[in-house]
Coordinates of C-alpha atoms in Angstrom, one line a residue:
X1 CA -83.8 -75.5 223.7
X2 CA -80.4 -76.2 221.0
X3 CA -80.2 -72.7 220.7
X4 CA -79.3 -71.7 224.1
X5 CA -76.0 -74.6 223.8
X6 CA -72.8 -73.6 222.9
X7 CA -72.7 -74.2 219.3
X8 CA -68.9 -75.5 219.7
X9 CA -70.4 -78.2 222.2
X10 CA -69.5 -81.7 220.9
X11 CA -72.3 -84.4 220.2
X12 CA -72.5 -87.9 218.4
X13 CA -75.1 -87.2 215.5
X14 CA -74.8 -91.0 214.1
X15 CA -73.7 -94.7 214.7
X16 CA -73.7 -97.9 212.4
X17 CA -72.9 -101.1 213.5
X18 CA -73.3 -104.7 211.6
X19 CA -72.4 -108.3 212.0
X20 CA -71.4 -110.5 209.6
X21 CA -72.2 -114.1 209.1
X22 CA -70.5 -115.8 206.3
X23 CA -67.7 -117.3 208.4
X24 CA -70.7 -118.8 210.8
X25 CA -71.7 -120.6 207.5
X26 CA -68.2 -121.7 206.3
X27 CA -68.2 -119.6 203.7
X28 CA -64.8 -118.1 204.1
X29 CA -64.4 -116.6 200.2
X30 CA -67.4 -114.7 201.0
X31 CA -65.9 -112.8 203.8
X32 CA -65.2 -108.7 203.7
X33 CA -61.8 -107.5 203.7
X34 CA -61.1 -105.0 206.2
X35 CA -61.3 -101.7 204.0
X36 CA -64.8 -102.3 202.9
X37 CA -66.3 -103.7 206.3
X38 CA -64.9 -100.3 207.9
X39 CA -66.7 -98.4 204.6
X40 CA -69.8 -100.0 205.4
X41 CA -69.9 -99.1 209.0
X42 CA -69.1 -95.7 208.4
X43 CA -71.8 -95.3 205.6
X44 CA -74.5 -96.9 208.4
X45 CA -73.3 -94.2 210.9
X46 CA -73.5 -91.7 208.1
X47 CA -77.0 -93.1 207.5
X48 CA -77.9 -92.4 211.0
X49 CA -77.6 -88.9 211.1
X50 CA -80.3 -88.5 208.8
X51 CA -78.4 -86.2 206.3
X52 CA -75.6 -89.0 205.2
X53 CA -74.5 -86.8 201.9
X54 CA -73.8 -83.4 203.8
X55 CA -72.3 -85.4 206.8
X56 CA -69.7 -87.5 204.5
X57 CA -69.0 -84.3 202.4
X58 CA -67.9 -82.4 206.2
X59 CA -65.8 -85.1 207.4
X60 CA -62.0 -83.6 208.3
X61 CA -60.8 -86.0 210.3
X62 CA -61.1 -90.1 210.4
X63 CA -59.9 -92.5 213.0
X64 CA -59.6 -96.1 212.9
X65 CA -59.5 -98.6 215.7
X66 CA -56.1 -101.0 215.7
X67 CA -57.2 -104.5 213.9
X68 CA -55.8 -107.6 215.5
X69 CA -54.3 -108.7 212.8
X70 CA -51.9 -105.7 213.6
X71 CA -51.9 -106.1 217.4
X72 CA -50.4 -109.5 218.5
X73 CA -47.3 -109.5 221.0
X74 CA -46.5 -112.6 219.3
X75 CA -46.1 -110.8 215.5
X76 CA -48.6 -110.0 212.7
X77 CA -50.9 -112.2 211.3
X78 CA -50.4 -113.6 207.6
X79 CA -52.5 -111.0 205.7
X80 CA -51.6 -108.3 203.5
X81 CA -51.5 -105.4 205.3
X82 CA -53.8 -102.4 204.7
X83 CA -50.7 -99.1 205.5
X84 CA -53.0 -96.5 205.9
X85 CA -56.6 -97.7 206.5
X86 CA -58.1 -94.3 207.3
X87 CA -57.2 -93.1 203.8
X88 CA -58.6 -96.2 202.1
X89 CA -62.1 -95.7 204.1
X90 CA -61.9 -91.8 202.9
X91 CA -61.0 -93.2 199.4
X92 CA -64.0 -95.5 199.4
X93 CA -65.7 -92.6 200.9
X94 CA -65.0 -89.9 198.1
X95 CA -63.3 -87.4 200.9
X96 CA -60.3 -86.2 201.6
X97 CA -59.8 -85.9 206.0
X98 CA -57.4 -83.5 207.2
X99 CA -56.4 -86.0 210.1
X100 CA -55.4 -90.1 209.3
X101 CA -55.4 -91.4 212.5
X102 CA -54.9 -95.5 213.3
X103 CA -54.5 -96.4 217.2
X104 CA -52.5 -98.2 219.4
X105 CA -53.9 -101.6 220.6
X106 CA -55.7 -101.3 223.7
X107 CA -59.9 -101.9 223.9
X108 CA -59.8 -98.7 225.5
X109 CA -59.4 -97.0 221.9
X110 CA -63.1 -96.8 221.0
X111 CA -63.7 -94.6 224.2
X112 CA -60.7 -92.6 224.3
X113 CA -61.2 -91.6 220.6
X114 CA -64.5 -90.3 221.7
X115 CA -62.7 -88.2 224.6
X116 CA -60.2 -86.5 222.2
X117 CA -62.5 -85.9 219.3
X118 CA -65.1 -84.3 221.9
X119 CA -62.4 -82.1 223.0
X120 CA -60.8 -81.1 219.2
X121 CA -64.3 -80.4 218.0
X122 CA -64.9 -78.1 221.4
X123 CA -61.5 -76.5 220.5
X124 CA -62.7 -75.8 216.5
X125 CA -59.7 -77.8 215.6
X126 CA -62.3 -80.5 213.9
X127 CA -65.3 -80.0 212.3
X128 CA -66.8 -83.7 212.0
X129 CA -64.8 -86.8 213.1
X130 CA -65.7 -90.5 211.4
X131 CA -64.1 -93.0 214.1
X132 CA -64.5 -96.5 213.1
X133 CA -63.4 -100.3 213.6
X134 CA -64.0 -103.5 212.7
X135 CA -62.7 -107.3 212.9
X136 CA -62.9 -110.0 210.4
X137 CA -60.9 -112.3 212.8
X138 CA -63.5 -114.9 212.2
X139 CA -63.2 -114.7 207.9
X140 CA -59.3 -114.6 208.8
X141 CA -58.8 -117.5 210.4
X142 CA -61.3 -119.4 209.1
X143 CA -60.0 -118.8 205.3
X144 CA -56.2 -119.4 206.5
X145 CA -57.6 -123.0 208.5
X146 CA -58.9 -123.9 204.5
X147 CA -55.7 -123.1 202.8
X148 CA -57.9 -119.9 201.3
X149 CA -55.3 -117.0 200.8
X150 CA -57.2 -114.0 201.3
X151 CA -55.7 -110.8 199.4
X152 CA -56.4 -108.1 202.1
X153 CA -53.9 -106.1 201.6
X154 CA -53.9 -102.1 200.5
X155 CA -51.4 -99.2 200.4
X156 CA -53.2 -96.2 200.1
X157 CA -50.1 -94.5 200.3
X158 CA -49.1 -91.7 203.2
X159 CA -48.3 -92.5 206.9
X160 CA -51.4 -92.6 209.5
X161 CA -50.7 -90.6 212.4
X162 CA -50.4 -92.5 215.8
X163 CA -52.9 -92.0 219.0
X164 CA -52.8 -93.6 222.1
X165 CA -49.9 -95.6 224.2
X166 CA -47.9 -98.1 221.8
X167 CA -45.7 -99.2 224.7
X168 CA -45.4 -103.2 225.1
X169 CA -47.7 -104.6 227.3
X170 CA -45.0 -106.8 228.9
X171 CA -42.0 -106.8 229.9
X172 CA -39.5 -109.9 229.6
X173 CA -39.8 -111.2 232.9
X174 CA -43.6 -111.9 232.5
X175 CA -43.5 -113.5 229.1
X176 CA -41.2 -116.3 229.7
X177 CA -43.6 -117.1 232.8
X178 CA -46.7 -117.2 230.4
X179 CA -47.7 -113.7 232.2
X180 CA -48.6 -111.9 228.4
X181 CA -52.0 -113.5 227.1
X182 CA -55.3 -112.0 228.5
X183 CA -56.8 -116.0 229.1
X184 CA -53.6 -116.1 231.2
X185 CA -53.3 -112.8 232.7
X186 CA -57.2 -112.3 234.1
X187 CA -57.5 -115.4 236.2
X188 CA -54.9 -114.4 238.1
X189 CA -56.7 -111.2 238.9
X190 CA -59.7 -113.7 239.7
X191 CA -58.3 -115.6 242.4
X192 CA -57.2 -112.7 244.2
X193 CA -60.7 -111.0 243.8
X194 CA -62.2 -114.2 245.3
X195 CA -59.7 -114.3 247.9
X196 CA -60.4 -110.9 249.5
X197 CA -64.6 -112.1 249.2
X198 CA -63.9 -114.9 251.3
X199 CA -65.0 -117.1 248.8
X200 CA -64.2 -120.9 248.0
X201 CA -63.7 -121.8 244.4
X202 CA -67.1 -123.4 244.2
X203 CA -68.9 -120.3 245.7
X204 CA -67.4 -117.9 243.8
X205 CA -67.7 -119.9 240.6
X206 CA -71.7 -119.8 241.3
X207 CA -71.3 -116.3 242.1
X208 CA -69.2 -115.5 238.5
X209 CA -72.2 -117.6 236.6
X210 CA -74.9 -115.6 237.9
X211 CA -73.0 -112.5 236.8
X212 CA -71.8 -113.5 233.5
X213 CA -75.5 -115.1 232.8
X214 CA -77.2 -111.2 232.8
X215 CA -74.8 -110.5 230.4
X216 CA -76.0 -113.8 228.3
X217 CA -79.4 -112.7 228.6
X218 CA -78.7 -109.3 226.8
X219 CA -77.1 -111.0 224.2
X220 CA -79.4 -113.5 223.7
X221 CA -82.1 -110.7 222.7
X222 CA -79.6 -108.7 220.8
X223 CA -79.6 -109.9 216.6
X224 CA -76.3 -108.5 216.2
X225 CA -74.9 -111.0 218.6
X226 CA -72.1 -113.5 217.6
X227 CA -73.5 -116.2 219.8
X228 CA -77.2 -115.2 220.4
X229 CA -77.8 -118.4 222.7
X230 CA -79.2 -118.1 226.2
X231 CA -77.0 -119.8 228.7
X232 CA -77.5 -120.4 232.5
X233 CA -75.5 -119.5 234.9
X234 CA -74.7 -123.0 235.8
X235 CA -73.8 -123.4 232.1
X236 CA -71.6 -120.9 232.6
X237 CA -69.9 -121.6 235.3
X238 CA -69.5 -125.5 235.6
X239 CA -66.7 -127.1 233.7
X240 CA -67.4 -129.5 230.6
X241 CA -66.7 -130.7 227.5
X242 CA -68.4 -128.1 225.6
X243 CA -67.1 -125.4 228.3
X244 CA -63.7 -126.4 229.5
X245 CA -61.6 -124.7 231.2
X246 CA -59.5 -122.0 229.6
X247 CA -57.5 -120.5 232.4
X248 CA -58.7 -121.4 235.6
X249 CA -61.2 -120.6 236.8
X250 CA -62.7 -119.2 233.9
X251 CA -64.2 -121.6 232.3
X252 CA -64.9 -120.8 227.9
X253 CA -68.1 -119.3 228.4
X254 CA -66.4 -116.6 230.7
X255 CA -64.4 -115.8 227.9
X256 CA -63.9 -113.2 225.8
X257 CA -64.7 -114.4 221.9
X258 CA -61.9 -112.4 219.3
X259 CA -62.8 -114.5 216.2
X260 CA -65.9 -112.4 214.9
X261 CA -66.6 -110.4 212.0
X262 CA -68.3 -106.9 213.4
X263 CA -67.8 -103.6 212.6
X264 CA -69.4 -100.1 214.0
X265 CA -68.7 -96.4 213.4
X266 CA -69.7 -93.0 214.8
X267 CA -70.0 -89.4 213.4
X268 CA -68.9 -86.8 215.9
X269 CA -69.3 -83.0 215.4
X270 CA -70.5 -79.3 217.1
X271 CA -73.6 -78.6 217.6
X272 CA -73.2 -75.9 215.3
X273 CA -71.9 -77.9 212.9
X274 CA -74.6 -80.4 213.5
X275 CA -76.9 -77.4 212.6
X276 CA -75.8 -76.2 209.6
X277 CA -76.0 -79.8 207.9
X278 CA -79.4 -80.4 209.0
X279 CA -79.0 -83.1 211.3
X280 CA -82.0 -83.7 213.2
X281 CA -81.8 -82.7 217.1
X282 CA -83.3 -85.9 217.6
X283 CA -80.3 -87.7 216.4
X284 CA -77.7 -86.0 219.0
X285 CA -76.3 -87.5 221.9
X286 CA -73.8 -85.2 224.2
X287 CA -70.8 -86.0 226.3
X288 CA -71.3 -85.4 229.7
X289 CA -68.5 -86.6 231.3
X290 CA -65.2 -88.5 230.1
X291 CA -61.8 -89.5 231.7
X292 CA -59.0 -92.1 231.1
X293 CA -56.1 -93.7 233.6
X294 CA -54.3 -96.1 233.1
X295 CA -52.9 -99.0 235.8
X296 CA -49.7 -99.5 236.9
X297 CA -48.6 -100.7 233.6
X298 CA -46.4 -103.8 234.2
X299 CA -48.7 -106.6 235.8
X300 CA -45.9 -107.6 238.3
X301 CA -45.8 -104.2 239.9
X302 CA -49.1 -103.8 240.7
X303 CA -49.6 -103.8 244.7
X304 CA -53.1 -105.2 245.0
X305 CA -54.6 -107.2 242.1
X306 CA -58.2 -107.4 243.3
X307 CA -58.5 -103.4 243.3
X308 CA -57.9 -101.1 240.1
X309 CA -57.1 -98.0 240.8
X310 CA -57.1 -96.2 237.4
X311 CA -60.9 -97.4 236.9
X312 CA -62.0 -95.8 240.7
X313 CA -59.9 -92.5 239.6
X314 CA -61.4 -91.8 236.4
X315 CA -64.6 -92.9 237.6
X316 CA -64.5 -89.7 240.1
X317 CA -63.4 -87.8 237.5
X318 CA -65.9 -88.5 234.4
X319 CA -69.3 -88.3 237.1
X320 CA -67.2 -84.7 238.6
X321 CA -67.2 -83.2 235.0
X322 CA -70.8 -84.7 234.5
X323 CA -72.3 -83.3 238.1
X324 CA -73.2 -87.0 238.5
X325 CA -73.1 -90.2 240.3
X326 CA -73.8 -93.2 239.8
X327 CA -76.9 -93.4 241.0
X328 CA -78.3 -90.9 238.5
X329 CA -77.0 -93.8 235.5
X330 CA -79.9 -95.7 234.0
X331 CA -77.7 -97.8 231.5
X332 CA -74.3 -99.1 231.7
X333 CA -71.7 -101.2 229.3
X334 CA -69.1 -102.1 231.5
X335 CA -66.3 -103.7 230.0
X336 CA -66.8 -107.9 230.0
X337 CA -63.5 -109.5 228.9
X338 CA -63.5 -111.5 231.9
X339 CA -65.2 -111.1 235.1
X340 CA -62.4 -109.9 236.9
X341 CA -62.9 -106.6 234.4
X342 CA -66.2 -106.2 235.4
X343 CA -65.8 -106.5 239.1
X344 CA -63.2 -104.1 239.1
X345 CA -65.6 -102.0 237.7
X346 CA -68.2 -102.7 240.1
X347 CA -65.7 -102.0 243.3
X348 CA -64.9 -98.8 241.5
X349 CA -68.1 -97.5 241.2
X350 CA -69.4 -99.3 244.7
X351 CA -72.4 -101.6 242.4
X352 CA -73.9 -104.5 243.8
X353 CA -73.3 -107.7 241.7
X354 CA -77.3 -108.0 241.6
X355 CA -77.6 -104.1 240.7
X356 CA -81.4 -104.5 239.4
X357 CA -79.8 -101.8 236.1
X358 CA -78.0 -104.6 234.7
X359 CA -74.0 -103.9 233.3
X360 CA -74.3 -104.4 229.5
X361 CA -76.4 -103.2 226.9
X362 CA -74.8 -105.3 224.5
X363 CA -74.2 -108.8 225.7
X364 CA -70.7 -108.3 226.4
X365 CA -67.7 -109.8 225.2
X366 CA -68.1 -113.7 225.4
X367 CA -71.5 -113.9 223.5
X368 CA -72.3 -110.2 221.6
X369 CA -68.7 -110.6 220.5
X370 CA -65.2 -109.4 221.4
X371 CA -64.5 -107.6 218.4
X372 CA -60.9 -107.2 219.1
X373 CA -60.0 -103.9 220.2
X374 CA -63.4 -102.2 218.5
X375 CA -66.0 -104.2 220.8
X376 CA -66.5 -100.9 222.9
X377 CA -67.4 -98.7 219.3
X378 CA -70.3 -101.4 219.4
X379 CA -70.9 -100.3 223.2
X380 CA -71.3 -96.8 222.3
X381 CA -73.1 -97.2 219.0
X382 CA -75.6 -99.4 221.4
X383 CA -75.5 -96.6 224.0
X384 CA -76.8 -93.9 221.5
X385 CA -79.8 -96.0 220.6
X386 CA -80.5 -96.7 224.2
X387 CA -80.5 -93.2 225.5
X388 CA -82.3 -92.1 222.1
X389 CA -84.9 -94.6 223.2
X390 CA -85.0 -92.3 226.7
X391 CA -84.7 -89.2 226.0
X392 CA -82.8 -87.6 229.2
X393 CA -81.5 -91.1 230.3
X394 CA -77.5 -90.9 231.5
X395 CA -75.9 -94.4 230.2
X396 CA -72.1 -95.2 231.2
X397 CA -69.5 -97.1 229.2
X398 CA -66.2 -98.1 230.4
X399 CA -63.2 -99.8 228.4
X400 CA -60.0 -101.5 228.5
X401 CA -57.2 -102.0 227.4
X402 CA -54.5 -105.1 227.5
X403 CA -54.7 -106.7 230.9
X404 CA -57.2 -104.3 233.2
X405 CA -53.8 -101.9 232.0
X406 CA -55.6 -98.9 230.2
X407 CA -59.0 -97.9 230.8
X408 CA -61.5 -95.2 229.9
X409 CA -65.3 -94.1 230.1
X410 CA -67.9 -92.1 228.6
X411 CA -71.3 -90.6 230.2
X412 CA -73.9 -90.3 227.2
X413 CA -77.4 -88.5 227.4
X414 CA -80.1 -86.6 225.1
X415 CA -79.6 -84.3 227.8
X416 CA -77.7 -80.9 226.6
X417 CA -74.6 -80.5 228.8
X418 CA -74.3 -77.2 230.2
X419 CA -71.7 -74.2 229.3
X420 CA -68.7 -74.4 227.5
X421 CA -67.4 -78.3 227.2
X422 CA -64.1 -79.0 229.3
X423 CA -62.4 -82.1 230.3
X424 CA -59.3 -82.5 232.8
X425 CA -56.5 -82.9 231.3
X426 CA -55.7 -86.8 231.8
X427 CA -52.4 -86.2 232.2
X428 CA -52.6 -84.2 235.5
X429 CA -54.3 -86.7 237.7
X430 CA -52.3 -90.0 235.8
X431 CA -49.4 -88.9 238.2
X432 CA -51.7 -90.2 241.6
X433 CA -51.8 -93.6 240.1
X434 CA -48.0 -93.8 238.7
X435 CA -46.9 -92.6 242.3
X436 CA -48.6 -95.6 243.9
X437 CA -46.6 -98.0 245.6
X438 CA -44.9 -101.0 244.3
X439 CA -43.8 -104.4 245.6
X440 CA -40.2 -105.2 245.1
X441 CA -40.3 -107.7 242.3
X442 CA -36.9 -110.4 242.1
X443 CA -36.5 -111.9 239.1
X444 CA -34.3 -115.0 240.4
X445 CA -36.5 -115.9 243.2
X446 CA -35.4 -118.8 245.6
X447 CA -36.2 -120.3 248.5
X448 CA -39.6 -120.6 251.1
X449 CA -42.2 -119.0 249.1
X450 CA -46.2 -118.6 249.4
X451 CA -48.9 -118.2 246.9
X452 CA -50.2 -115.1 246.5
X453 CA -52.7 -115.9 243.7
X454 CA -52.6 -118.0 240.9
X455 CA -54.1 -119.7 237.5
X456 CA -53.8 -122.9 235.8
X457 CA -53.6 -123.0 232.1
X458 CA -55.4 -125.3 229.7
X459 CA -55.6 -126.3 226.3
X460 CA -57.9 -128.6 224.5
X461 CA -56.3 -131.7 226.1
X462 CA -56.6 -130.2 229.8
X463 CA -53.8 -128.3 232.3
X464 CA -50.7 -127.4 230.3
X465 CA -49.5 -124.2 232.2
X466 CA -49.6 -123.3 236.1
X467 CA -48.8 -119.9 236.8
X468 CA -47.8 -118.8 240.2
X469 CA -47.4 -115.1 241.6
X470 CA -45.9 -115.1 244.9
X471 CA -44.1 -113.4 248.0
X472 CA -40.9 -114.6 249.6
X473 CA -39.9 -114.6 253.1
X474 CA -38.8 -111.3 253.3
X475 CA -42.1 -109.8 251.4
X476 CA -40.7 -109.6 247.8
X477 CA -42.7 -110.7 244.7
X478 CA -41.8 -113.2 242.3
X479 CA -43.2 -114.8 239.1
X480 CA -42.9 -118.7 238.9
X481 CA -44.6 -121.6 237.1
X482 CA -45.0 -125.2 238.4
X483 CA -42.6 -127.6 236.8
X484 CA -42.9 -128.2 233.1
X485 CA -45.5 -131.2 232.2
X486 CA -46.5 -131.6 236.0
X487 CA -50.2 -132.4 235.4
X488 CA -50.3 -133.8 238.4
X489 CA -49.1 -130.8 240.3
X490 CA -51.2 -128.4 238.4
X491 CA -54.6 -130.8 239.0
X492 CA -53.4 -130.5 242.8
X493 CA -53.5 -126.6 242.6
X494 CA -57.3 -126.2 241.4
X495 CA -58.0 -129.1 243.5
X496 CA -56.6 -127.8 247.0
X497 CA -57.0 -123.8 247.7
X498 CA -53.9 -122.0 246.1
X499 CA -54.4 -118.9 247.7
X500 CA -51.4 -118.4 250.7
X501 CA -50.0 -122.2 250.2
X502 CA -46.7 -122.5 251.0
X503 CA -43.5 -124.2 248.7
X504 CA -40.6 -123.3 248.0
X505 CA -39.1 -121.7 244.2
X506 CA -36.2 -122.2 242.7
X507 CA -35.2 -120.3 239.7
X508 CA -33.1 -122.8 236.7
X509 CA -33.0 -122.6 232.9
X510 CA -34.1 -118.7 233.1
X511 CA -37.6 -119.6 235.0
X512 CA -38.8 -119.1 238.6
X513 CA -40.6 -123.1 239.5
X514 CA -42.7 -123.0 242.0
X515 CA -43.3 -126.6 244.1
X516 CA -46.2 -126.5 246.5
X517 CA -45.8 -128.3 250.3

């Protein structure tokens, strides 16, 4: 059948994934560096293929996933910093790539590396692709926590080139509001979502436990899993010491978990290619449909927070290239940060919360592990098993980036795709999304105000942040929080429904504060 296909048609021949455990166990010392984690994800993915020396020899281009430590809005992390990590994996490796490539934050990256490399490989502009990630966020903070200093860093000399969108994820206005961590940025997303179910907290909590427990389940059967512990969906969901609230309503166990040590790498090339270094047939997995949007990028401007756009467009656009829908999908890894991600995800792609498929293949994010922004290379590692495991199967994985901001998805089978690979340029289609409408957004907001959704932010201690997002009188958006070391009035917003209260806001000292009726 291979020899009817294209032989410029791109496939994954190999994927290597790996947790480690030494910072489970304390043992901080112990812990990989960056450099050689990446190496030995890249040699398991090599391994894969089932000719690992002839695959290594052929790489020409490498890729490597943003770390954390390089990511933060708030500044680096304290840890030498590796200047060109693509050329220390290739150093490690014994090759030399043609293309250094390290990403832009964004937990989209995984996919949309995939996307690109599928279409330079179709083009002949890259023979075989390594694109690999890891986090050590786990070892890193761990060691730091101990007063261990940890000598990570490595100039391999040379300048990486840059892929992806490097542009802040916030603007000015919604940092001094607390509107620029994910754990505060998602919930607010959440209440909307619950409002337009016609849900009360306490139904929709049940509902977000029952959701967030299939995901547990998967995890708990997966031994790469960070926290391989079956949980109940009443676990989930209900407030406790063990599972307090983080920002509300998510509770910790709806959280994404960034302190892990995982890597995972794949091997992309032709089929051709693929041929001529003897890698099995057996071992390829094709591309069958891929797209990427991205949201209206600043979080204030968005028009509707319980829809996302960008995820229902590229959706159309990934099962139109594949001649699919989403019916014909057997496994799927959609994005888990939160549950707000993943119910975008089902609205997009019009799934039932109970969908009998299931949404992970993985675990997720808050118990297989949130490997910073490389947990979807673990998605699509785990997708190429899968779909190896049934032969013909169509699996879909989705990711994201920042806050439901930039998103992209994958369709992976045994199948062969048919004729010569093409995707739409994303580029063409981005415009339907950037010409959406916006609300009119006033920085100094005062006077009658209502609620249009909201979160309340803890800490270990309990509510230390409320964050309002609300409309004036005359329609107009603001961003506020409730007054500074109010417990009281932050305990009466989870307490009371939030959703369309009235107050009033009053912007002093450079903040909107927002004080309920």
């Amino acid at each position: 059948m291979s020899d009817s296909i294209d032989p410029r048609t791109p496939i994954l021949i190999g994927g290597g994934q790996f947790t480690q455990r030494t910072a489970q166990q304390g043992k901080f010392a112990e812990g990989e560096a960056p450099v050689p984690m990446l190496t030995h994800a890249a040699r398991l993915a090599a391994d894969d293929t089932g000719a690992a020396d002839a695959v290594v020899k052929a790489i020409d281009a490498i890729a490597i996933v943003r770390l954390i430590a390089d990511s933060s809005e708030a500044g680096r992390l304290p840890v030498g910093a590796v200047t060109n990590p693509p050329r220390s994996v290739a150093r490690q490796l014994g090759v030399t790539a043609k293309r250094e490539i390290y990403t832009a934050p964004g937990g989209n990256t995984p996919q949309q590396l995939v996307n690109h490399f599928a279409e330079e490989i179709a083009a002949g502009r890259t023979e075989v692709a390594l694109l690999a990630g890891c986090e050590n966020l786990a070892t890193l903070l761990g060691a730091l926590k101990a007063g261990l200093k940890l000598e990570w860093g490595e100039d391999a000399g040379g300048t990486p080139e840059e892929f992806g969108d490097y542009r802040r994820g916030v603007n000015d206005y919604e940092k001094a509001h607390g509107v620029w961590f994910p754990v505060n940025n998602y919930p607010l997303f959440e209440n909307a979502i619950r409002g337009a179910k016609g849900r009360t907290v306490a139904e929709h909590q049940k509902k977000l436990g029952e959701l967030f427990a299939r995901y547990n389940e998967v995890a708990a059967a997966n031994p790469l899993s960070w926290f391989p512990t079956r949980r109940s969906a009443e676990e989930i969901a209900t407030p406790g010491p063990k599972n307090r609230y983080v920002g509300f309503p998510y509770t910790k166990y709806m959280n994404a978990v960034i302190e892990v040590d995982q890597a995972a790498a794949v091997v992309m090339t032709s089929v051709g290619k693929a041929r001529e270094l003897g890698v099995p047939e057996e071992k390829w997995v094709y591309l069958h449909g891929c797209a990427e949007a991205t949201d209206i990028w600043h979080l204030s401007e968005r028009a509707d927070y319980t829809v996302s756009p960008a995820i229902k467009l590229m959706g159309e656009k990934a099962f139109a290239m594949a001649g699919l829908t989403i019916a014909d999908i057997a496994l799927m890894d959609l994005y888990s940060c939160f549950p707000s991600a993943v119910e975008y995800a089902l609205d997009a792609f019009g799934l039932a919360e109970d969908d009998p498929r299931g949404f992970t293949v993985t675990g997720g994010l808050p118990y297989f592990g949130g490997a910073g922004n490389n947990y979807v290379m673990h998605s699509i590692v785990t997708m190429m098993d899968k779909v190896r495991e049934k032969p013909g199967a169509f699996g879909l994985v989705t990711a994201n980036g920042m806050y439901a901001t930039k998103h992209a998805c994958g369709i992976y089978s045994t199948a062969p795709t048919k004729g010569p690979w093409k995707r739409e340029n994303p580029k063409d289609y981005q415009k339907q999304i950037d010409a959406l409408p916006r609300p009119k957004v006033v920085v100094e907001a005062n006077g009658a105000a209502t609620i249009e959704t909201y979160t309340v932010v803890h800490d270990r201690n309990g509510p230390m942040l409320g964050i309002v997002v609300g409309r004036l009188a005359d329609g107009s958006r603001f961003l506020a929080n409730t007054p500074a070391g109010d417990v009281a009035a932050m305990e009466d917003l989870m307490a009371k429904e939030g959703l369309g209260r009235k107050g009033t806001v009053r912007h002093e000292n450079g903040k909107n504060i927002f004080v309920a009726a």
